[in-house]
XYZ file of C-alpha atoms in Angstrom:
415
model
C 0.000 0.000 0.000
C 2.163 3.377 -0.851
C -0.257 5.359 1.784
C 0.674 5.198 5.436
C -1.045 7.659 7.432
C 1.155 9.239 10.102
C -0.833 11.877 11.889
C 0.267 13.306 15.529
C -2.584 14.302 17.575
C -2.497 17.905 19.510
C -5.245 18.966 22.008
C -5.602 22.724 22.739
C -8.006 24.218 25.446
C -9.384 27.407 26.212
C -12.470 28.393 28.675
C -15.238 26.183 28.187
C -13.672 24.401 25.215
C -11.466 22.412 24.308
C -10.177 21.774 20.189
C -8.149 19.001 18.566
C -5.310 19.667 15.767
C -3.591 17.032 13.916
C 0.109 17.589 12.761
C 1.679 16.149 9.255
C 5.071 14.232 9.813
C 6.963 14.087 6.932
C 7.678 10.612 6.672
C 10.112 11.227 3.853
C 12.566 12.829 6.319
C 11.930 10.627 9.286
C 11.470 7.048 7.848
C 15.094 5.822 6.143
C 14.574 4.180 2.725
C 10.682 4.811 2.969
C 10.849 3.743 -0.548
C 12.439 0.955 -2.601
C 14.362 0.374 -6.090
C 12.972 2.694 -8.288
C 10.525 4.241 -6.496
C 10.251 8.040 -5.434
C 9.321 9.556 -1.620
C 6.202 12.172 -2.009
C 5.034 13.542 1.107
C 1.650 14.661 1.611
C -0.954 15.721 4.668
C -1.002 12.779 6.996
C 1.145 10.267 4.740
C 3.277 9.700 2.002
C 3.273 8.041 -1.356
C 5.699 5.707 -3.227
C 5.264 6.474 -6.509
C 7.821 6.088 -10.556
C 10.434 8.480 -10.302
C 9.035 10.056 -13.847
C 5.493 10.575 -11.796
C 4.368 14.253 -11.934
C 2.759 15.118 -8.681
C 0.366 17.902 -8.266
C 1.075 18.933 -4.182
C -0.673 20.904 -2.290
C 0.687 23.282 0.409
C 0.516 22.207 4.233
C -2.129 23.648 6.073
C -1.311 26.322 8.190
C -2.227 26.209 12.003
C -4.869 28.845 11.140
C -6.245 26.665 8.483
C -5.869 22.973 10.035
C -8.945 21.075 10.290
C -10.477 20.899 14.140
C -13.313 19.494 15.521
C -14.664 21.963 18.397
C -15.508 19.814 21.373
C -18.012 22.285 23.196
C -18.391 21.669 26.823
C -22.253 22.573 27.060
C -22.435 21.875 22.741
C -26.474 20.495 22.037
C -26.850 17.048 20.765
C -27.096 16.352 17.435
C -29.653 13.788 16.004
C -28.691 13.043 13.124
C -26.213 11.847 11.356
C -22.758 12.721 10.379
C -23.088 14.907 6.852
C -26.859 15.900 8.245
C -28.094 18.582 10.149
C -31.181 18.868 11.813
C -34.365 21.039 10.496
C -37.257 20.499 12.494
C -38.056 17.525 12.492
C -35.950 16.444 9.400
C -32.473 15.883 8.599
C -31.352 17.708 5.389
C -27.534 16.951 3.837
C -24.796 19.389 4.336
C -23.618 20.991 1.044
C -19.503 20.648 2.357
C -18.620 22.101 -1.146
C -20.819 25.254 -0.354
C -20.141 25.716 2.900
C -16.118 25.051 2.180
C -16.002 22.297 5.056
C -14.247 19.936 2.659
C -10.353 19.303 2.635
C -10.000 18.787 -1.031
C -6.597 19.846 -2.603
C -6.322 23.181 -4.753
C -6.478 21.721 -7.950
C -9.146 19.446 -7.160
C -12.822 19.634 -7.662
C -15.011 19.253 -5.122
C -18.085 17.554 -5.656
C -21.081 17.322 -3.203
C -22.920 13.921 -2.252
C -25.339 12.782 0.008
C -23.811 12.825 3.527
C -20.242 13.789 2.737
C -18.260 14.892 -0.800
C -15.723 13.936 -2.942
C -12.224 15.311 -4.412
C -12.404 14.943 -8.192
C -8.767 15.349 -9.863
C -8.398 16.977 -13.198
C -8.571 15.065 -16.453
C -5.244 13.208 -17.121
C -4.715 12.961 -13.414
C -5.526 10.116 -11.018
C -6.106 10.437 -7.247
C -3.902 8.183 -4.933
C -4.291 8.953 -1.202
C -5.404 12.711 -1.640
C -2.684 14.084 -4.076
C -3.438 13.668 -8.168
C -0.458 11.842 -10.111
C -0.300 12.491 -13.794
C -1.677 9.401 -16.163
C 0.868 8.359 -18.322
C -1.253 7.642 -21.482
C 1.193 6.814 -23.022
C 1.220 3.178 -21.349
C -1.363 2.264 -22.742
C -0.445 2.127 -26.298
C -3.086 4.859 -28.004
C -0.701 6.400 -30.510
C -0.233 4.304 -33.842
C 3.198 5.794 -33.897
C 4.916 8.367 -31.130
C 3.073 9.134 -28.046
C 4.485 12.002 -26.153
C 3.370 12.072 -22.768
C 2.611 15.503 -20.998
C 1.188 16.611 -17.535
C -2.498 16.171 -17.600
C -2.388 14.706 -20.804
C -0.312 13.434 -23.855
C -0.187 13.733 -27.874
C 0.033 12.051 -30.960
C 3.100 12.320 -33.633
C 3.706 10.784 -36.716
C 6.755 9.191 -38.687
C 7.913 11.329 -41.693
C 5.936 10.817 -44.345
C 2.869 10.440 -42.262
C -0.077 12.709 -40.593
C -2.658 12.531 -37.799
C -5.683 11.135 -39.194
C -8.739 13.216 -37.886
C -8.881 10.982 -34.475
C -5.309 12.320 -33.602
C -3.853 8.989 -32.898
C -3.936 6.845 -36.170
C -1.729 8.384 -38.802
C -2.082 8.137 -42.629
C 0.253 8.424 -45.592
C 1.186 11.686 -46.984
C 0.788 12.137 -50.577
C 3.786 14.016 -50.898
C 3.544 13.529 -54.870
C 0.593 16.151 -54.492
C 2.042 18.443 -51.734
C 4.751 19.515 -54.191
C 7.440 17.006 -53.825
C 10.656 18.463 -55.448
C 11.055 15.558 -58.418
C 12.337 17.207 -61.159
C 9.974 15.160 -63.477
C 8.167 11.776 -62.105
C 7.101 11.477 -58.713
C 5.579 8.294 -57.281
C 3.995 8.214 -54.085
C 4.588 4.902 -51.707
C 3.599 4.134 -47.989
C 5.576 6.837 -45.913
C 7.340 8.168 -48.636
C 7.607 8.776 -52.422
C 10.239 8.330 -55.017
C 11.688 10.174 -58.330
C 11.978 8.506 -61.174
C 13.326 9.880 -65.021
C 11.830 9.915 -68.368
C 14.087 7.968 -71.003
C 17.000 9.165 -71.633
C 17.669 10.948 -68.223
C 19.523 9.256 -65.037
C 18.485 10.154 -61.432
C 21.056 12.949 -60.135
C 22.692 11.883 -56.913
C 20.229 13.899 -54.814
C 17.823 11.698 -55.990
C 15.101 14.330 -57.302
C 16.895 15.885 -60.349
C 17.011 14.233 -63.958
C 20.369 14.486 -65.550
C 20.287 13.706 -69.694
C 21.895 10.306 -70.992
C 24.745 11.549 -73.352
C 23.530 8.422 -75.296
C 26.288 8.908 -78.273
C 29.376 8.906 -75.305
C 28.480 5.283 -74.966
C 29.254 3.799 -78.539
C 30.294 4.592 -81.819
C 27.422 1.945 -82.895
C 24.490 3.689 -82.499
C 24.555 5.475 -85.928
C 26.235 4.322 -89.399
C 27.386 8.096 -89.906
C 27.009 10.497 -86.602
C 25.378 10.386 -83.315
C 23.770 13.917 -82.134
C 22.864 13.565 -78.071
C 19.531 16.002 -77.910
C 17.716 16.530 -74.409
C 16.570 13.002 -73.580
C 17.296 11.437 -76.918
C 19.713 10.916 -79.813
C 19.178 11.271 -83.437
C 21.450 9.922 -86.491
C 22.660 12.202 -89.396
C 24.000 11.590 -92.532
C 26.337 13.000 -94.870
C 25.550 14.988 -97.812
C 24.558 12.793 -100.978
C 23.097 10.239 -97.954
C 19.597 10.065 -96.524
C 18.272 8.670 -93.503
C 17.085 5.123 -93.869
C 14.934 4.299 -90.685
C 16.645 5.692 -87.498
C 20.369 4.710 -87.836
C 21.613 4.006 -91.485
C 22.042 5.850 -94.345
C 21.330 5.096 -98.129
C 23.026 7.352 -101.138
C 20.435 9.091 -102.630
C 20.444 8.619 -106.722
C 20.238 12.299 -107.761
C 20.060 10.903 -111.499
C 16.588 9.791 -110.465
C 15.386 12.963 -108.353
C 16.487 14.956 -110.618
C 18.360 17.083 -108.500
C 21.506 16.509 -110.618
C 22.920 18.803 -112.848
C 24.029 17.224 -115.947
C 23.662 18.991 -119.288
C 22.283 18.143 -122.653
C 24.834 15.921 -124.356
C 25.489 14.014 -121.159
C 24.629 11.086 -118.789
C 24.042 11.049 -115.287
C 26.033 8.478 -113.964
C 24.864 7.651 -109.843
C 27.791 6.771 -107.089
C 27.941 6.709 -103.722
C 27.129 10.138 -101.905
C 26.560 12.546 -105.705
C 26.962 11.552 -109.262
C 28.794 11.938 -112.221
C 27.979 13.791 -115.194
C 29.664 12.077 -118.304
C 29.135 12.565 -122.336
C 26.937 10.777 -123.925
C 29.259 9.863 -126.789
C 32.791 8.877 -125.367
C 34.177 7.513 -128.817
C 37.564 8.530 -129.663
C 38.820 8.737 -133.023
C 39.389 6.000 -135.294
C 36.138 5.103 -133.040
C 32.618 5.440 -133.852
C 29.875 5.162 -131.759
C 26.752 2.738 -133.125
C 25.091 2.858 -130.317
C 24.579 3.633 -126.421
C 28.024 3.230 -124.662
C 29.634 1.182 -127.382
C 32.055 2.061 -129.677
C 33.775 0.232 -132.601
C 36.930 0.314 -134.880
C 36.320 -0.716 -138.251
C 38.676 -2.935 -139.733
C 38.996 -0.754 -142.904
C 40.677 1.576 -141.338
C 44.578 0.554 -141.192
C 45.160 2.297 -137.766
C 42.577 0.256 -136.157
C 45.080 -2.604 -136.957
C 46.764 -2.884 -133.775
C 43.519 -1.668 -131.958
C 40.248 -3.521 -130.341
C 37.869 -3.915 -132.191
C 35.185 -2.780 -129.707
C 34.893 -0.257 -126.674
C 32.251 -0.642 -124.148
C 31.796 1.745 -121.371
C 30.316 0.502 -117.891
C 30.199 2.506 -114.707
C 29.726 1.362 -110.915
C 30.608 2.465 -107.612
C 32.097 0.964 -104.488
C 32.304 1.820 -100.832
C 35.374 2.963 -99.127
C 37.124 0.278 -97.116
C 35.437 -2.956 -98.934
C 36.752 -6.304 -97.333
C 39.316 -7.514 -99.674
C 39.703 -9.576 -101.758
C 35.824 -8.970 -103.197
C 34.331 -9.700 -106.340
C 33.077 -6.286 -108.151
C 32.358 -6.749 -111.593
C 31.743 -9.642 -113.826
C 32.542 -9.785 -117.221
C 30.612 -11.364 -119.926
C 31.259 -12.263 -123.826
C 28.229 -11.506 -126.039
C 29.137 -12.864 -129.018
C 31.511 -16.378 -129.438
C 33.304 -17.435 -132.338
C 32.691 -21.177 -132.963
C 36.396 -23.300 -131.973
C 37.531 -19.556 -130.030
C 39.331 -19.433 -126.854
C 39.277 -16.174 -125.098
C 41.251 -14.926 -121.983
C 40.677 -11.997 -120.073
C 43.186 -9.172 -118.476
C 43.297 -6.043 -117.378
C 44.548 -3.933 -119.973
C 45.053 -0.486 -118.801
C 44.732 1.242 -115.427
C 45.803 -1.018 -112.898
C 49.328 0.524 -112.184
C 49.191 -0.326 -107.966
C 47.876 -3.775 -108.822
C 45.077 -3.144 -106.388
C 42.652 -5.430 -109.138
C 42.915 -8.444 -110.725
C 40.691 -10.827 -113.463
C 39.742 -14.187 -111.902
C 38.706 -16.070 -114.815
C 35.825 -18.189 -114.629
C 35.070 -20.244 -118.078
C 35.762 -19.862 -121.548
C 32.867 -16.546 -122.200
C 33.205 -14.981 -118.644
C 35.553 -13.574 -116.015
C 35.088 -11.709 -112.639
C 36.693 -8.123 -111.555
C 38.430 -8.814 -108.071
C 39.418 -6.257 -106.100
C 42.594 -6.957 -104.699
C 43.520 -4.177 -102.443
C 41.080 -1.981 -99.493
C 40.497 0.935 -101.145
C 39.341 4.713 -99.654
C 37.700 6.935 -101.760
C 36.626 9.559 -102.845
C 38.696 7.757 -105.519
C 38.019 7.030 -109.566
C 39.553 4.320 -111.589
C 39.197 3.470 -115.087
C 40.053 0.171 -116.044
C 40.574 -1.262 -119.709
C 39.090 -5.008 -119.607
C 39.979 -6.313 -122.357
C 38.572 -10.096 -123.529
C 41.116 -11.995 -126.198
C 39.604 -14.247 -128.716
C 42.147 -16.742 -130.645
C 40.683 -19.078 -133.351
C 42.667 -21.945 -135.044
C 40.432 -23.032 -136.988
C 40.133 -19.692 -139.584
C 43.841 -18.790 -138.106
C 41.895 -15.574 -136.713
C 42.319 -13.262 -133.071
C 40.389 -10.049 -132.451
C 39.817 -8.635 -129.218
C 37.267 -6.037 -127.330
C 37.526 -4.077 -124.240
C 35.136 -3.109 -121.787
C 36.165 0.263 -120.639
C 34.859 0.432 -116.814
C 34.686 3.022 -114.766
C 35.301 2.239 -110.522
C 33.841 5.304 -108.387
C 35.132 4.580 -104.677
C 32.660 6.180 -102.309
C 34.126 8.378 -99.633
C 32.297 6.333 -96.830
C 32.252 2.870 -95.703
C 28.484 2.841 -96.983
């Protein structure tokens, strides 16, 4: 029981009365270890309490010798019939309002509330009376916060985690939408339980503060993404291409054939000739003298003529175009005979233009032969190269030859 009631009884007289005063003892002082462990000494009027050393105590002052309770012991006092809390009216006993009448003993910051035939001392909310002092409820003991409980005199409050607020009970607490409260994301926000997070559009990383968007330099990270150049924009990359190129789809290019946009400017008397990134404007009729031309690209020596002796007897001109830096060796150009003398052999070689051996003739049967390239070649470049086709006959004791004059444009790129 942490009340004991210590209470020393003094009797004072005077002429035809006598009164009786009691006298607190402070049983903190006077009783060694009056409380154990972790328990705290209070004193209070006519006891003491043992109470948590983190108890609040609301005390009241001693009473002063003026103001100590008595009970008057009259020598010649009337006797009273009824009983204690009652007084007598006529014939009736009515209650005695203590409260009223102050004849009560409750503490200052008590309440004093009257009942029939005595009263009662009513602590404050938050408090709760042991013996006649009020010690502070520690709410917080009993769990009624979802998160923090702070405990204060009298009462206690409610606090929340970050990312959280009270809900309207001020105990529960719900998630903060920070997404909508202006969370600093520089452009994606996403709200989660107690918190939120920042995420990018593509082609951004999250800075290292977590809310800004920093842009992916996407061309830094290969030279792969485009077949020409890589242009980093704000959240993306694009592909360009050089002049005479388009784009085809995102990343490669194509040549564009100006002969057939008509965005070439070849003249009358000439033929557009297409290559790789522009064209080539060439005349129509290339034959040389003792040549004549008889038709479209083809040119002849005729045999009357005594300087076309020692000369082919035809001229053919081809064009084509490469790419720079073509795996070697390729095959390029394939050479056909058109006409064939019954019994004839022919053989093919390059007749003129291949000083730096970078070509060679492969020869594949008796009317055809393929144009190797021997050599990796980087253009802008041109070569023309004399193919010339031998044909020997035993039979009539006869050999003529022709020559396929073709032009090699060497792209300045590797597509």
């Amino acid at each position: 029981n942490p009340e004991i009631m210590l209470l020393y009884m003094q009797i004072t007289c005077k002429p035809k009365s006598c009164s009786l005063f009691y006298l607190d003892i402070n049983e903190c002082e006077t009783i060694q270890q009056a409380c154990q462990g972790e328990m705290k000494c209070f004193n209070h009027y006519g006891g003491y309490l043992c109470l948590p050393r983190s108890a609040s105590v609301i005390t009241a002052p001693e009473p002063s010798s003026q103001s100590e309770p008595s009970v008057p012991v009259e020598s010649n006092e009337a006797f009273n019939p009824c009983p204690v809390g009652y007084r007598a009216q006529g014939d009736t006993c009515v209650d005695i309002d203590e409260c009223e009448l102050d004849m009560h003993d409750c503490q200052p910051s008590q309440e004093c509330i009257n009942t029939v035939g005595t009263y009662t001392c009513q602590c404050p909310d938050g408090y709760s009376k042991i013996g006649i002092e009020c010690v502070d409820i520690d709410e917080c003991r009993y769990r009624y916060c979802q998160h923090r409980c702070v405990n204060v005199p009298g009462s206690f409050s409610c606090e929340c985690e970050p990312g959280f607020q009270l809900a309207g009970n001020n105990r529960s607490c719900v998630d903060v939408n920070e997404c909508e409260m202006g969370a600093p994301c520089q452009q994606r926000c996403y709200n989660s339980y107690g918190t939120f997070l920042c995420r990018c559009d593509q082609g951004y990383d999250l800075g290292p503060d977590g809310f800004s968007c920093n842009d992916i330099d996407e061309c830094s990270y290969s030279s792969f993404l485009c077949q020409f150049q890589c242009v980093n924009e704000p959240g993306r990359f694009s592909c360009v291409c050089p002049e005479g190129y388009e784009l085809l789809g995102t990343r490669l290019c194509q040549d564009v054939n100006e002969c057939e946009t008509g965005t070439h400017q070849c003249g009358t008397g000439q033929v557009c000739v297409n290559i790789h990134g522009g064209h080539q404007c060439v005349n129509s009729n290339r034959c040389q003298d003792p040549f004549v031309q008889v038709s479209e690209n083809r040119c002849i020596c005729p045999v009357v003529k005594p300087e076309c002796r020692d000369l082919p007897f035809s001229i053919v001109h081809r064009y084509m175009s490469i790419t720079s830096e073509r795996s070697v060796p390729s095959d390029i150009f394939q050479i056909q005979a058109t006409s064939v003398y019954p019994g004839a052999y022919n053989s093919f070689r390059i007749r003129f233009g291949d000083e730096n051996d970078e070509f060679y003739i492969r020869q594949i049967n008796n009317i055809s032969a393929m144009l190797v390239l021997a050599r990796a070649v980087t253009g802008p470049k041109e070569y023309v190269l004399d193919l010339e086709m031998v044909s020997v006959s035993p039979l009539i004791n006869y050999q003529t030859s022709s020559v396929l004059r073709l032009s090699v444009y060497v792209g300045p790129h590797a597509f």
